[in-house]
Amino acid sequence: MTTRKLFATLLASAAMAGSAYAADLRIGLQEDPDVLDPDQARTFVGRIVFESLCDKLINISPDQQFIPELATEWSWSDDGLTLTMQLRDDAVFHDGTPLNAEAVVANIDRSKNLPESRRRSELTSVESVEATGEFEVTFTLANPDATLLAQLSDRSGMMLSPAAADAQGLGLATNPVCSGPYRFVERIDQDRIVLEKFAEHYNADDYHIDRVIYLPIPDTTVRLANLRSGDLHMLERLAPSDAAGVQSDGSLQFVSAVSQGYQGVTVNVNNGERANNPFGQDARVRKAFSLALDREAINQVVFEGVYAPGNQHVPPTSPWYDDSHPVEGRDIAAARALMEDAGVDRMPLEIQAANNPVQLQLMQVIQSMVAEAGFDVSIRATEFASMLQAQTAGDYEGSQVGWSGRTDPDGNLHAFVTCEGGLNDSRFCSEEVDRLLNAAREVNDMDERRAIYAEAQAILMEEMPIIYLYHQTWLWALRNNVTGFEGYPDGMIRLAGVRVE
Amino acid sequence: MLSYILRRILIAIPTLLLVSVFVFMLQKLLPGDPALVMAGEERDPEVLAYLREQYRLNDPLIVQYFHWLWNVLQGDLGMSLRTQHPVTKLIADKLPVTIQLAVMAMFFAFLVGIPAGIISAVRKGTLIDYIANFIALSGLSIPNFWLGILLILLVSVNLGWLPASGYEPFWRDPVRSLETMIMPAFVLGTALAATLMRHTRSAMLGVLQSDYVRTARAKGLREKVVILKHSFRNAVLPIVTLSALLFGELLAGAVLTEQIFTIPGFGKLIVDAVFNRDYAVVQGVVLCVAVGFILMNLIADVLYVLLNPRMRQTL
């Protein structure tokens, strides 16, 4: 064969390889997911993959209402101690075994009892689960728990094939067998995760993509370059600084949704010796700090105006946002007056922040804003693992951290501000807040719960153990030939109805 | 010769032990609790306690170290705390990737660096010499990440010639594999080529002034023979040493280049492992890199003997 012929053949085969999978969807992720076992998994990015791989009992709508997925309907007993769920009868796992009530019971047991399970704290209220019919499960609770539905709409509600779980044990993480619209094909660490369409899925007609390939590309510039060059069909977590560029690019689309989480400054109010300063001891000083911030300006300067300024544990777009406490503007005179009341003229303050350009820029803007109110902020740039340790050990005065957010408001608040809360690194403790937040867990009526949260909010606004700053917005960029994608506040990528034209 | 190689391997063992102790201690000195990272956002205290028990984080350091060493001697490098894949599997997955990248980068570096070095030594003080030097200096000075991003923007986004990043195993799709590797190998190779060029040039300059080269010329040998056979062969020894060191460095991972082109090689593996406090992976990879370095040096020494007959007598 002559060189020219060989070259032509190579070119032709390359072209054919390119078109062999017409309905591939290549998605750029910001990080490589951790273990692909819903019971052991812990990262946000892992949940994006699970969304297509593993069906859940319940899902959420874009406006954060619970909608049926594997469970077609559910009802609470009057005392709030029994939850009965009807399951659909046409769902099967990827290994062909049926998804019935027995399978759900086995899954909840695994989530609750597997020593490696990260889901146990989410299901503590569940005393027992029983299969009360072939397709009916009944949860019996130790105490009323309004947050349970939200847990079942996330990893705790994801169903693994019990047969595969028994056979593979922890090894299931490297070869997950769920019941979602896509099944696991292969994973090369730090390179790709490949899923293919599961033809026996009950809703297979709604899924038009044959193969989904998730590619972790941590560098935002490179991720966007891959999208522009056509190597990716879509990417998640576009950098805010690239939003304008994507919006003005005729070959790309821009989709956004305000997240369920928040970013703020957690204050050390009672966690060891470093709480002993006016910022930790006097709520007036913390309020002065908050009043000195121009949250809208922060959003414009650091985040190109695409995020949402915030002052509560949920964003203003959430159905749980307390409208009676809107985001306040900057008021330096009021801040100075509060500092004077507290008897503080100027004070040094060290705040730790994640060592990346965006968080440091945020801190520098804050530093200059609060300087006018009398705070001499020094920024301690810290890598994430060290920061986490310093925070739990109380080795900090203020810590700029956030939370990825949960569908139920309890998930954004209870563990952070109740006296015994597992994530309460500020060690803020108020009997009244504890009482209210515990009460809110036991009420299933939304209006009633909102009223209780408003009461707790009023106290937290005075005490400020966490000074909320802003709510991240999930930003996706897609090529124009991808249609049918909708952004959700949980940041997941749902592929029902998505097509590549 | 064989006993020489065996002796060299025996000497390497204490070096490896020292490296492993050093890396182990260094990691433990880093602040940050791996159990906290692993437990996830919720940080369930029960899970934390379980993880600390499971991964022996409560044991005294010395016990942890010997436990690790004992397993290593049995061929078990442990499990990744993050993905639960065996470290040996991770290394087996990543090593071919990094070797492919390193070989391609070295190939490029040899192809450009050595001829450029020879030419600029032979044509010392001419325009060609200055141009070669200028290019070499630029190659050394341009940061990899900057060159990488510029190349992606130019070649992938604007021209659409090559994929912007990613990796394809060679055995699965050779064409695609080469396509994805060309840019990273070029980026890595530029600095190497520059280093090689500078060293080749100075070694050649030394040799070209020696008496036997003058004698060779006086005999009326053709210039090509004088340069390639008489001069270059004698100048090649320091270049072999340098190449072995450079190749060893490449195996340690071209951290930035792999990050930018999203190549799942050693560099990316170790950086992610350090951030996740994935001790077992860091330990395993460092050990593997140390072995690689020692192996490369051994190969260089053996090559010495093959290239330079005089050294055979000193064995």
Coordinates of N, CA, C and O in Angstrom, one line a residue, chain B residues 173-310:
Chain B
D173 N -7.0 2.9 20.3 CA -7.1 3.7 19.1 C -5.8 4.5 18.9 O -5.7 5.6 19.4
P174 N -4.9 3.9 18.2 CA -3.6 4.5 18.0 C -3.6 5.9 17.5 O -2.9 6.8 17.9
V175 N -4.5 6.1 16.5 CA -4.5 7.5 15.8 C -4.9 8.5 16.9 O -4.3 9.5 17.0
R176 N -6.0 8.2 17.5 CA -6.6 9.2 18.5 C -5.6 9.4 19.6 O -5.4 10.5 20.1
S177 N -4.9 8.3 20.0 CA -3.9 8.3 21.1 C -2.8 9.3 20.7 O -2.4 10.1 21.6
L178 N -2.3 9.2 19.5 CA -1.2 10.1 19.1 C -1.7 11.5 19.0 O -1.1 12.4 19.5
E179 N -2.9 11.7 18.5 CA -3.5 13.0 18.4 C -3.6 13.7 19.7 O -3.2 14.9 19.9
T180 N -4.0 13.0 20.8 CA -4.2 13.6 22.1 C -2.8 13.9 22.7 O -2.7 14.8 23.6
M181 N -1.8 13.2 22.3 CA -0.5 13.3 23.0 C 0.4 14.3 22.3 O 1.4 14.7 22.9
I182 N 0.1 14.7 21.1 CA 1.1 15.5 20.3 C 1.4 16.8 21.1 O 2.5 17.2 21.4
M183 N 0.3 17.5 21.4 CA 0.5 18.8 22.1 C 1.2 18.7 23.4 O 2.2 19.4 23.6
P184 N 0.7 17.8 24.3 CA 1.4 17.7 25.6 C 2.9 17.3 25.4 O 3.8 17.8 26.1
A185 N 3.1 16.4 24.5 CA 4.5 16.0 24.3 C 5.4 17.1 23.8 O 6.5 17.3 24.2
F186 N 4.8 17.9 22.9 CA 5.5 19.1 22.4 C 5.8 20.1 23.5 O 6.9 20.6 23.7
V187 N 4.8 20.4 24.4 CA 4.9 21.3 25.4 C 6.0 20.8 26.4 O 6.9 21.6 26.8
L188 N 6.0 19.6 26.8 CA 7.0 19.0 27.7 C 8.3 19.0 27.0 O 9.4 19.3 27.6
G189 N 8.3 18.7 25.7 CA 9.6 18.5 25.0 C 10.3 19.7 24.7 O 11.6 19.7 24.7
T190 N 9.7 20.9 24.7 CA 10.4 22.2 24.4 C 11.4 22.4 25.4 O 12.6 22.7 25.0
A191 N 11.1 22.3 26.7 CA 12.1 22.6 27.7 C 13.2 21.6 27.7 O 14.4 21.9 27.9
L192 N 12.8 20.3 27.5 CA 13.8 19.3 27.4 C 14.8 19.5 26.2 O 16.0 19.3 26.4
A193 N 14.2 19.8 25.1 CA 15.0 20.0 23.9 C 16.0 21.1 24.1 O 17.2 21.1 23.7
A194 N 15.5 22.2 24.8 CA 16.4 23.3 25.1 C 17.6 22.9 26.0 O 18.7 23.2 25.7
T195 N 17.2 22.1 27.0 CA 18.3 21.7 27.9 C 19.3 20.8 27.2 O 20.5 21.0 27.3
L196 N 18.7 19.9 26.4 CA 19.6 18.9 25.6 C 20.5 19.7 24.7 O 21.7 19.4 24.5
M197 N 19.9 20.7 24.0 CA 20.6 21.5 23.0 C 21.8 22.2 23.7 O 22.9 22.2 23.2
R198 N 21.5 22.8 24.8 CA 22.6 23.5 25.5 C 23.7 22.6 26.0 O 24.9 22.9 25.8
H199 N 23.4 21.4 26.5 CA 24.4 20.5 26.9 C 25.2 19.9 25.8 O 26.4 19.7 25.8
T200 N 24.4 19.5 24.7 CA 25.1 19.0 23.5 C 26.1 20.0 23.0 O 27.3 19.7 22.6
R201 N 25.7 21.2 22.9 CA 26.5 22.3 22.4 C 27.8 22.4 23.2 O 28.9 22.4 22.6
S202 N 27.7 22.5 24.5 CA 28.9 22.7 25.3 C 29.8 21.5 25.3 O 31.0 21.6 25.2
A203 N 29.2 20.3 25.3 CA 30.0 19.1 25.2 C 30.8 19.0 23.9 O 32.0 18.7 23.8
M204 N 30.0 19.4 22.8 CA 30.7 19.3 21.5 C 31.8 20.4 21.4 O 32.8 20.1 20.8
L205 N 31.5 21.5 21.9 CA 32.6 22.6 21.9 C 33.9 22.1 22.5 O 35.0 22.3 22.0
G206 N 33.7 21.4 23.7 CA 34.9 20.9 24.3 C 35.7 19.9 23.5 O 36.9 20.0 23.3
V207 N 34.9 19.0 22.9 CA 35.5 17.9 22.1 C 36.1 18.5 20.8 O 37.2 18.1 20.4
L208 N 35.4 19.4 20.2 CA 35.9 19.9 18.9 C 37.3 20.6 19.0 O 38.0 20.7 18.0
Q209 N 37.6 21.1 20.2 CA 38.9 21.7 20.4 C 40.0 20.7 20.7 O 41.2 21.1 20.9
S210 N 39.7 19.4 20.9 CA 40.7 18.5 21.3 C 41.6 18.1 20.2 O 41.3 18.3 19.0
D211 N 42.8 17.5 20.6 CA 43.8 17.2 19.6 C 43.4 16.2 18.6 O 43.7 16.3 17.4
Y212 N 42.7 15.1 19.1 CA 42.3 14.1 18.1 C 41.4 14.5 17.0 O 41.4 14.0 15.9
V213 N 40.6 15.5 17.3 CA 39.8 16.1 16.2 C 40.6 16.8 15.2 O 40.4 16.7 14.0
R214 N 41.6 17.5 15.7 CA 42.5 18.2 14.8 C 43.3 17.2 13.9 O 43.4 17.3 12.7
T215 N 43.7 16.1 14.6 CA 44.4 15.0 13.9 C 43.5 14.4 12.8 O 43.9 14.2 11.6
A216 N 42.2 14.2 13.2 CA 41.3 13.6 12.2 C 41.1 14.5 11.0 O 41.1 14.1 9.9
R217 N 41.0 15.8 11.3 CA 40.9 16.8 10.2 C 42.2 16.7 9.3 O 42.1 16.8 8.1
A218 N 43.3 16.7 10.0 CA 44.6 16.7 9.3 C 44.8 15.5 8.4 O 45.4 15.6 7.4
K219 N 44.1 14.4 8.9 CA 44.2 13.2 8.0 C 43.4 13.3 6.7 O 43.4 12.5 5.9
G220 N 42.6 14.4 6.7 CA 41.8 14.7 5.5 C 40.5 14.0 5.5 O 39.8 13.8 4.5
L221 N 40.0 13.6 6.8 CA 38.7 13.0 6.8 C 37.6 14.0 6.5 O 37.8 15.2 6.7
R222 N 36.5 13.5 6.0 CA 35.4 14.4 5.6 C 34.8 15.0 6.9 O 34.8 14.3 7.9
E223 N 34.3 16.2 6.8 CA 33.9 17.0 8.0 C 32.7 16.2 8.7 O 32.6 16.1 9.9
K224 N 31.8 15.5 7.9 CA 30.7 14.8 8.5 C 31.2 13.7 9.4 O 30.7 13.5 10.5
V225 N 32.3 13.0 8.9 CA 32.8 11.9 9.7 C 33.5 12.4 11.0 O 33.3 11.9 12.1
V226 N 34.2 13.6 10.8 CA 34.9 14.2 12.0 C 33.8 14.5 13.0 O 34.0 14.2 14.2
I227 N 32.8 15.1 12.6 CA 31.8 15.6 13.6 C 31.0 14.5 14.2 O 30.9 14.3 15.4
L228 N 30.4 13.6 13.4 CA 29.5 12.6 13.9 C 30.3 11.4 14.5 O 29.9 10.9 15.6
K229 N 31.4 11.0 13.9 CA 32.0 9.8 14.4 C 33.1 10.1 15.5 O 33.1 9.5 16.6
H230 N 33.9 11.1 15.2 CA 35.0 11.4 16.2 C 34.6 12.3 17.3 O 35.0 12.1 18.4
S231 N 33.8 13.3 17.0 CA 33.4 14.3 18.0 C 32.2 13.9 18.8 O 32.2 13.8 20.0
F232 N 31.1 13.6 18.1 CA 29.8 13.4 18.8 C 29.9 12.2 19.7 O 29.4 12.2 20.8
R233 N 30.5 11.1 19.2 CA 30.6 9.9 20.0 C 31.3 10.2 21.3 O 30.9 9.6 22.4
N234 N 32.2 11.1 21.3 CA 32.9 11.4 22.5 C 32.2 12.4 23.4 O 32.4 12.4 24.6
A235 N 31.3 13.1 22.8 CA 30.5 14.1 23.5 C 29.3 13.5 24.1 O 28.6 14.1 24.9
V236 N 29.0 12.3 23.8 CA 27.6 11.7 24.0 C 27.5 11.3 25.5 O 26.4 11.3 26.0
L237 N 28.6 11.0 26.2 CA 28.4 10.5 27.6 C 27.6 11.4 28.5 O 26.7 11.0 29.1
P238 N 28.0 12.7 28.6 CA 27.2 13.6 29.5 C 25.8 13.7 29.1 O 24.9 13.8 29.9
I239 N 25.5 13.5 27.8 CA 24.2 13.7 27.3 C 23.3 12.4 27.7 O 22.2 12.6 28.0
V240 N 24.0 11.3 27.8 CA 23.3 10.1 28.2 C 22.9 10.2 29.7 O 21.7 10.0 30.1
T241 N 23.8 10.7 30.5 CA 23.5 10.9 31.9 C 22.3 11.9 32.1 O 21.3 11.6 32.8
L242 N 22.4 13.0 31.3 CA 21.4 14.0 31.4 C 20.0 13.4 31.0 O 19.0 13.7 31.6
S243 N 20.0 12.7 29.9 CA 18.8 12.1 29.3 C 18.1 11.2 30.4 O 16.9 11.2 30.6
A244 N 19.0 10.4 31.0 CA 18.4 9.5 32.0 C 17.7 10.3 33.1 O 16.6 9.9 33.6
L245 N 18.4 11.3 33.6 CA 17.8 12.1 34.7 C 16.5 12.8 34.2 O 15.5 12.8 34.9
L246 N 16.6 13.3 33.0 CA 15.4 14.0 32.4 C 14.2 13.0 32.3 O 13.1 13.4 32.7
F247 N 14.5 11.8 31.9 CA 13.5 10.8 31.7 C 12.9 10.5 33.0 O 11.7 10.4 33.2
G248 N 13.8 10.3 34.0 CA 13.3 10.0 35.4 C 12.4 11.1 35.9 O 11.3 10.8 36.5
E249 N 12.8 12.3 35.6 CA 11.9 13.5 36.0 C 10.5 13.4 35.3 O 9.5 13.7 35.9
L250 N 10.6 13.0 34.1 CA 9.3 12.9 33.3 C 8.4 11.9 34.0 O 7.2 12.0 34.0
L251 N 9.0 10.8 34.4 CA 8.2 9.7 35.0 C 7.6 10.2 36.3 O 6.5 9.9 36.7
A252 N 8.3 11.1 37.0 CA 7.8 11.6 38.3 C 6.5 12.5 38.0 O 5.8 12.9 38.9
G253 N 6.3 12.7 36.7 CA 5.0 13.3 36.4 C 5.2 14.7 36.0 O 5.9 15.5 36.6
A254 N 4.7 15.0 34.8 CA 4.7 16.4 34.3 C 3.5 17.0 34.9 O 2.5 17.1 34.2
V255 N 3.5 17.4 36.1 CA 2.3 17.8 36.9 C 1.5 18.8 36.1 O 0.3 18.6 35.9
L256 N 2.1 19.9 35.8 CA 1.3 21.0 35.1 C 0.8 20.6 33.8 O -0.4 20.8 33.5
T257 N 1.6 20.0 33.0 CA 1.2 19.6 31.6 C 0.1 18.6 31.7 O -0.9 18.7 31.0
E258 N 0.2 17.6 32.6 CA -0.9 16.6 32.7 C -2.2 17.3 33.2 O -3.3 17.0 32.8
Q259 N -2.1 18.3 34.1 CA -3.2 19.0 34.6 C -4.0 19.7 33.5 O -5.2 19.7 33.3
I260 N -3.2 20.4 32.6 CA -3.8 21.3 31.6 C -4.4 20.4 30.5 O -5.5 20.7 30.1
F261 N -3.7 19.4 30.1 CA -4.2 18.6 29.0 C -5.1 17.4 29.5 O -5.5 16.5 28.8
T262 N -5.4 17.5 30.8 CA -6.2 16.4 31.5 C -5.8 15.0 31.1 O -6.5 14.2 30.7
I263 N -4.5 14.8 31.3 CA -4.0 13.4 31.0 C -3.9 12.7 32.3 O -3.3 13.1 33.2
P264 N -4.6 11.5 32.4 CA -4.6 10.8 33.6 C -3.3 10.0 33.9 O -3.3 8.8 33.9
G265 N -2.2 10.7 34.1 CA -0.9 10.1 34.4 C -0.5 10.3 35.8 O -1.3 10.6 36.7
F266 N 0.8 10.0 36.1 CA 1.3 10.0 37.4 C 1.2 11.4 38.1 O 0.9 11.5 39.3
G267 N 1.5 12.4 37.3 CA 1.5 13.8 37.9 C 0.1 14.1 38.5 O 0.0 14.6 39.6
K268 N -0.9 13.9 37.7 CA -2.3 14.1 38.2 C -2.7 13.3 39.4 O -3.3 13.7 40.3
L269 N -2.2 12.0 39.3 CA -2.5 11.1 40.4 C -1.9 11.6 41.7 O -2.6 11.6 42.7
I270 N -0.7 12.0 41.7 CA 0.0 12.4 42.9 C -0.6 13.7 43.4 O -0.8 13.8 44.7
V271 N -0.9 14.6 42.6 CA -1.4 15.9 43.0 C -2.7 15.7 43.7 O -3.0 16.2 44.8
D272 N -3.6 15.0 43.0 CA -4.9 14.7 43.6 C -4.8 14.0 44.9 O -5.5 14.2 45.9
A273 N -3.9 13.0 45.0 CA -3.7 12.2 46.2 C -3.2 13.1 47.4 O -3.7 12.9 48.5
V274 N -2.3 14.0 47.1 CA -1.9 14.9 48.2 C -3.0 15.7 48.7 O -3.2 15.9 49.9
F275 N -3.8 16.3 47.8 CA -4.9 17.2 48.2 C -6.0 16.4 49.0 O -6.6 16.9 49.9
N276 N -6.2 15.1 48.6 CA -7.2 14.3 49.3 C -6.6 13.6 50.5 O -7.3 12.8 51.1
R277 N -5.3 13.8 50.8 CA -4.6 13.1 51.9 C -4.8 11.6 51.7 O -5.0 10.9 52.6
D278 N -4.6 11.2 50.5 CA -4.8 9.8 50.1 C -3.4 9.2 50.3 O -2.7 8.9 49.3
Y279 N -3.0 8.9 51.6 CA -1.7 8.5 51.9 C -1.2 7.3 51.1 O 0.0 7.3 50.6
A280 N -2.0 6.3 51.0 CA -1.5 5.1 50.4 C -1.1 5.4 48.9 O -0.1 4.8 48.5
V281 N -1.8 6.2 48.2 CA -1.5 6.5 46.8 C -0.2 7.3 46.8 O 0.7 7.0 46.0
V282 N -0.1 8.3 47.6 CA 1.2 9.1 47.6 C 2.4 8.2 47.8 O 3.3 8.3 47.1
Q283 N 2.3 7.4 48.9 CA 3.4 6.5 49.2 C 3.7 5.6 48.0 O 4.9 5.5 47.7
G284 N 2.7 5.0 47.5 CA 2.9 4.0 46.4 C 3.6 4.7 45.2 O 4.5 4.1 44.6
V285 N 3.0 5.8 44.8 CA 3.5 6.5 43.6 C 5.0 7.0 43.8 O 5.8 6.8 43.0
V286 N 5.3 7.5 45.0 CA 6.6 8.0 45.3 C 7.6 6.9 45.2 O 8.7 7.0 44.6
L287 N 7.2 5.8 45.8 CA 8.1 4.6 45.8 C 8.4 4.2 44.4 O 9.5 3.9 44.0
C288 N 7.3 4.1 43.6 CA 7.4 3.7 42.2 C 8.3 4.7 41.4 O 9.2 4.2 40.6
V289 N 8.2 6.0 41.7 CA 9.0 7.0 41.0 C 10.5 6.8 41.4 O 11.4 6.8 40.6
A290 N 10.7 6.5 42.7 CA 12.1 6.3 43.2 C 12.7 5.1 42.5 O 13.8 5.2 42.0
V291 N 11.9 4.1 42.4 CA 12.4 2.9 41.7 C 12.8 3.3 40.2 O 13.8 2.9 39.7
G292 N 11.9 4.0 39.6 CA 12.1 4.5 38.2 C 13.4 5.2 38.1 O 14.2 5.0 37.1
F293 N 13.6 6.2 39.0 CA 14.8 7.0 39.0 C 16.1 6.1 39.0 O 17.0 6.3 38.3
I294 N 16.0 5.2 40.0 CA 17.2 4.3 40.2 C 17.4 3.5 39.0 O 18.6 3.3 38.5
L295 N 16.4 3.0 38.4 CA 16.4 2.2 37.2 C 17.0 3.0 36.0 O 17.9 2.5 35.3
M296 N 16.6 4.2 35.9 CA 17.1 5.1 34.8 C 18.6 5.3 35.0 O 19.4 5.3 34.0
N297 N 19.0 5.6 36.2 CA 20.4 5.8 36.5 C 21.2 4.5 36.2 O 22.3 4.6 35.6
L298 N 20.7 3.4 36.5 CA 21.3 2.1 36.3 C 21.5 1.9 34.8 O 22.6 1.6 34.3
I299 N 20.4 2.2 34.0 CA 20.5 2.1 32.6 C 21.6 3.0 32.0 O 22.4 2.6 31.1
A300 N 21.6 4.2 32.6 CA 22.6 5.2 32.1 C 24.0 4.6 32.3 O 24.9 4.7 31.4
D301 N 24.2 4.1 33.5 CA 25.6 3.6 33.8 C 25.9 2.4 32.9 O 27.1 2.3 32.5
V302 N 25.0 1.5 32.6 CA 25.2 0.4 31.8 C 25.6 0.9 30.4 O 26.5 0.4 29.7
L303 N 24.8 1.9 29.9 CA 25.0 2.5 28.6 C 26.4 3.1 28.5 O 27.1 2.9 27.5
Y304 N 26.9 3.7 29.6 CA 28.2 4.2 29.7 C 29.2 3.2 29.2 O 30.1 3.4 28.4
V305 N 29.1 2.1 29.9 CA 30.0 1.0 29.7 C 30.0 0.5 28.3 O 31.0 0.2 27.6
L306 N 28.8 0.4 27.7 CA 28.7 0.0 26.3 C 29.3 1.0 25.4 O 29.9 0.7 24.4
L307 N 29.1 2.3 25.7 CA 29.5 3.4 24.8 C 31.0 3.7 24.9 O 31.6 4.1 24.0
N308 N 31.5 3.5 26.1 CA 32.9 3.8 26.4 C 33.7 2.6 26.8 O 33.7 2.2 27.9
P309 N 34.5 2.0 25.8 CA 35.2 0.8 26.1 C 36.2 0.9 27.3 O 36.4 0.0 28.0
R310 N 36.7 2.2 27.5 CA 37.7 2.3 28.5 C 37.1 1.9 29.9 O 37.8 1.5 30.8

